């Protein structure tokens, strides 16, 4: 699917989803489309009981404005290494649903799974326990180089052992514990201040 066709598909899907879900009628097409695909993915994988947690811009938006930040073209999740096999075992379910999957390996270890939808990429980083300085921490592929140099963006063990629930669009998602500390390390002290016009979720959905 070329870019024009993909964006046309997203626009038409946004229109259809607004009619189907009136409470989301004021959402931009990109927001309602990415939410729809996110929930579709989690529904397909629900039987595997994988604890996906939000990361990066997806988590930033959820904490700051209860919606994904910017005009999302991707969704950022993480999983712990002991749940990786459950995700790999679910690949036939994803393929059956018409979803493409890509495994990214380093030194014969899978460090990221990418799931491809039209216009939307889902990045799933795999976090493994590593020694960072004198501390054992959860380290993902995205932050490995940083975490090995400074005791910074990698997660303390308890942050991923004790996930919390955050909301986006009125829906519940998992987040690492202490998300504000993580977001400040990634985006700086002014992470709460949007750098451009953002969509803020204001409706309350039961």
Coordinates of C-alpha atoms in Angstrom, one line a residue:
X1 CA 0.0 0.0 0.0
X2 CA 1.5 3.3 -1.1
X3 CA 1.5 6.4 1.2
X4 CA -1.5 8.1 -0.4
X5 CA -3.6 4.9 -0.3
X6 CA -2.5 4.3 3.3
X7 CA -3.5 7.7 4.5
X8 CA -6.7 7.5 2.6
X9 CA -7.4 4.3 4.3
X10 CA -6.7 5.9 7.7
X11 CA -9.0 8.8 6.9
X12 CA -11.9 6.6 5.8
X13 CA -11.4 4.3 8.8
X14 CA -11.4 7.4 11.1
X15 CA -14.8 8.5 9.6
X16 CA -16.2 5.0 10.0
X17 CA -14.9 4.7 13.6
X18 CA -16.5 8.0 14.6
X19 CA -19.9 6.8 13.4
X20 CA -19.4 3.5 15.2
X21 CA -18.2 5.1 18.4
X22 CA -19.9 8.5 18.8
X23 CA -18.1 9.3 22.1
X24 CA -14.9 9.5 20.0
X25 CA -16.5 11.8 17.4
X26 CA -14.2 14.8 18.2
X27 CA -11.0 12.8 17.9
X28 CA -8.6 13.4 15.0
X29 CA -8.5 10.6 12.4
X30 CA -4.9 9.7 13.4
X31 CA -5.9 9.4 17.1
X32 CA -9.0 7.3 16.7
X33 CA -7.3 5.1 14.1
X34 CA -4.2 4.4 16.3
X35 CA -6.5 3.7 19.3
X36 CA -8.6 1.3 17.2
X37 CA -5.5 -0.6 16.1
X38 CA -4.0 -0.6 19.5
X39 CA -7.1 -2.1 21.0
X40 CA -7.4 -4.6 18.2
X41 CA -3.9 -5.8 18.7
X42 CA -4.4 -6.2 22.5
X43 CA -7.6 -8.0 21.9
X44 CA -6.0 -10.5 19.6
X45 CA -3.2 -11.1 22.1
X46 CA -5.4 -11.1 25.2
X47 CA -5.4 -15.0 25.5
X48 CA -1.6 -14.9 25.8
X49 CA -1.9 -12.7 29.0
X50 CA 1.1 -10.6 28.1
X51 CA 1.6 -7.5 30.2
X52 CA 2.4 -4.8 27.6
X53 CA 3.4 -1.5 29.1
X54 CA 3.5 1.9 27.4
X55 CA 6.8 3.6 26.6
X56 CA 8.1 6.8 25.0
X57 CA 5.5 9.1 23.2
X58 CA 2.7 6.7 23.9
X59 CA 3.4 6.9 27.7
X60 CA 4.1 10.6 27.5
X61 CA 0.7 11.3 26.0
X62 CA -1.1 9.0 28.4
X63 CA 0.4 10.6 31.5
X64 CA 0.3 14.2 30.2
X65 CA -3.0 14.4 28.3
X66 CA -4.7 10.9 28.4
X67 CA -4.1 10.4 24.7
X68 CA -1.0 9.5 22.6
X69 CA 1.3 12.4 22.0
X70 CA 1.5 14.2 18.6
X71 CA -0.1 12.8 15.5
X72 CA 0.8 9.2 16.4
X73 CA 2.2 7.1 13.6
X74 CA 3.5 4.4 16.0
X75 CA 2.7 2.9 19.3
X76 CA 5.5 2.1 21.8
X77 CA 5.2 -0.9 24.1
X78 CA 7.6 -2.9 26.2
X79 CA 7.5 -6.4 27.6
X80 CA 9.8 -8.3 30.0
X81 CA 12.0 -11.0 28.6
X82 CA 10.0 -13.8 30.3
X83 CA 7.0 -12.9 28.2
X84 CA 8.7 -12.9 24.9
X85 CA 8.0 -16.5 24.0
X86 CA 4.3 -16.0 24.6
X87 CA 4.4 -13.2 22.0
X88 CA 6.3 -15.3 19.5
X89 CA 3.8 -18.1 20.0
X90 CA 1.1 -15.7 19.1
X91 CA 2.5 -14.8 15.7
X92 CA 0.2 -17.3 13.9
X93 CA -2.8 -15.4 15.4
X94 CA -1.4 -12.1 14.1
X95 CA -0.6 -13.4 10.7
X96 CA -4.1 -15.0 10.4
X97 CA -5.5 -11.5 11.2
X98 CA -3.5 -10.1 8.3
X99 CA -0.9 -8.4 10.5
X100 CA 2.8 -8.5 9.5
X101 CA 5.5 -9.0 12.1
X102 CA 9.2 -8.4 12.1
X103 CA 11.8 -9.6 14.6
X104 CA 14.9 -7.5 15.2
X105 CA 17.8 -9.6 16.6
X106 CA 21.2 -8.6 17.9
X107 CA 23.7 -11.4 18.7
X108 CA 20.9 -14.0 18.1
X109 CA 18.7 -12.4 20.7
X110 CA 15.4 -10.8 19.9
X111 CA 15.5 -7.2 21.1
X112 CA 12.5 -5.7 19.4
X113 CA 9.3 -6.9 17.7
X114 CA 7.6 -4.7 15.1
X115 CA 4.0 -5.2 14.1
X116 CA 3.0 -3.5 10.9
X117 CA -0.5 -2.0 10.2
X118 CA -1.3 0.4 7.3
X119 CA 0.1 3.8 8.5
X120 CA 0.9 2.5 12.0
X121 CA 3.9 0.7 13.4
X122 CA 3.8 -1.0 16.8
X123 CA 7.2 -1.2 18.4
X124 CA 7.6 -3.7 21.2
X125 CA 10.9 -3.5 23.1
X126 CA 12.1 -6.5 25.0
X127 CA 13.5 -5.7 28.4
X128 CA 16.1 -7.9 30.0
X129 CA 17.8 -7.9 33.4
X130 CA 21.3 -6.5 33.2
X131 CA 23.9 -5.2 35.6
X132 CA 24.2 -1.4 35.1
X133 CA 27.1 -0.2 37.4
X134 CA 26.4 -1.8 40.7
X135 CA 22.7 -2.2 40.2
X136 CA 20.6 -4.8 38.4
X137 CA 18.1 -3.1 36.1
X138 CA 15.7 -3.8 33.2
X139 CA 17.4 -2.7 30.0
X140 CA 15.8 -2.5 26.5
X141 CA 17.3 -2.4 23.1
X142 CA 16.3 1.3 22.6
X143 CA 18.2 2.5 25.6
X144 CA 21.0 -0.1 26.0
X145 CA 23.9 2.2 25.0
X146 CA 22.7 5.0 27.2
X147 CA 21.9 2.7 30.2
X148 CA 25.4 1.1 30.0
X149 CA 27.1 4.5 30.1
X150 CA 24.9 6.3 32.7
X151 CA 22.6 4.9 35.3
X152 CA 19.7 6.6 33.6
X153 CA 17.0 5.4 31.3
X154 CA 17.0 1.7 32.2
X155 CA 14.3 0.8 34.7
X156 CA 14.9 -0.2 38.3
X157 CA 13.8 -3.8 38.8
X158 CA 10.8 -2.8 40.9
X159 CA 9.4 -0.5 38.2
X160 CA 8.7 -3.4 35.8
X161 CA 7.8 -5.9 38.6
X162 CA 5.1 -3.5 39.8
X163 CA 3.3 -2.1 36.8
X164 CA 0.7 0.5 37.3
X165 CA -2.5 1.4 35.3
X166 CA -2.8 4.7 33.4
X167 CA -5.5 5.9 31.1
X168 CA -5.6 7.0 27.5
X169 CA -8.9 7.8 25.8
X170 CA -10.7 6.5 28.8
X171 CA -9.0 3.1 28.4
X172 CA -6.7 1.4 30.8
X173 CA -3.1 0.6 29.9
X174 CA -0.1 -0.6 31.9
X175 CA 2.8 1.6 32.6
X176 CA 6.1 1.2 34.5
X177 CA 5.9 2.4 38.1
X178 CA 7.2 5.9 38.5
X179 CA 6.5 7.0 34.9
X180 CA 7.2 10.7 35.7
X181 CA 10.8 9.8 36.5
X182 CA 11.2 7.9 33.3
X183 CA 9.6 10.7 31.2
X184 CA 11.9 13.3 32.7
X185 CA 14.9 11.3 31.8
X186 CA 13.7 10.9 28.2
X187 CA 12.1 14.3 27.5
X188 CA 13.7 16.6 30.1
X189 CA 12.3 18.6 33.0
X190 CA 9.6 20.3 30.8
X191 CA 8.1 17.1 29.6
X192 CA 4.7 18.2 30.9
X193 CA 4.7 21.2 28.5
X194 CA 3.7 20.2 24.9
X195 CA 6.1 21.5 22.2
X196 CA 3.3 21.9 19.7
X197 CA -0.5 21.7 19.5
X198 CA -1.6 18.4 21.0
X199 CA -4.9 16.6 21.3
X200 CA -6.0 16.3 24.9
X201 CA -8.6 13.8 25.9
X202 CA -11.3 15.4 28.0
X203 CA -14.3 13.1 27.8
X204 CA -14.8 10.5 30.5
X205 CA -15.8 7.1 29.2
X206 CA -16.9 4.4 31.5

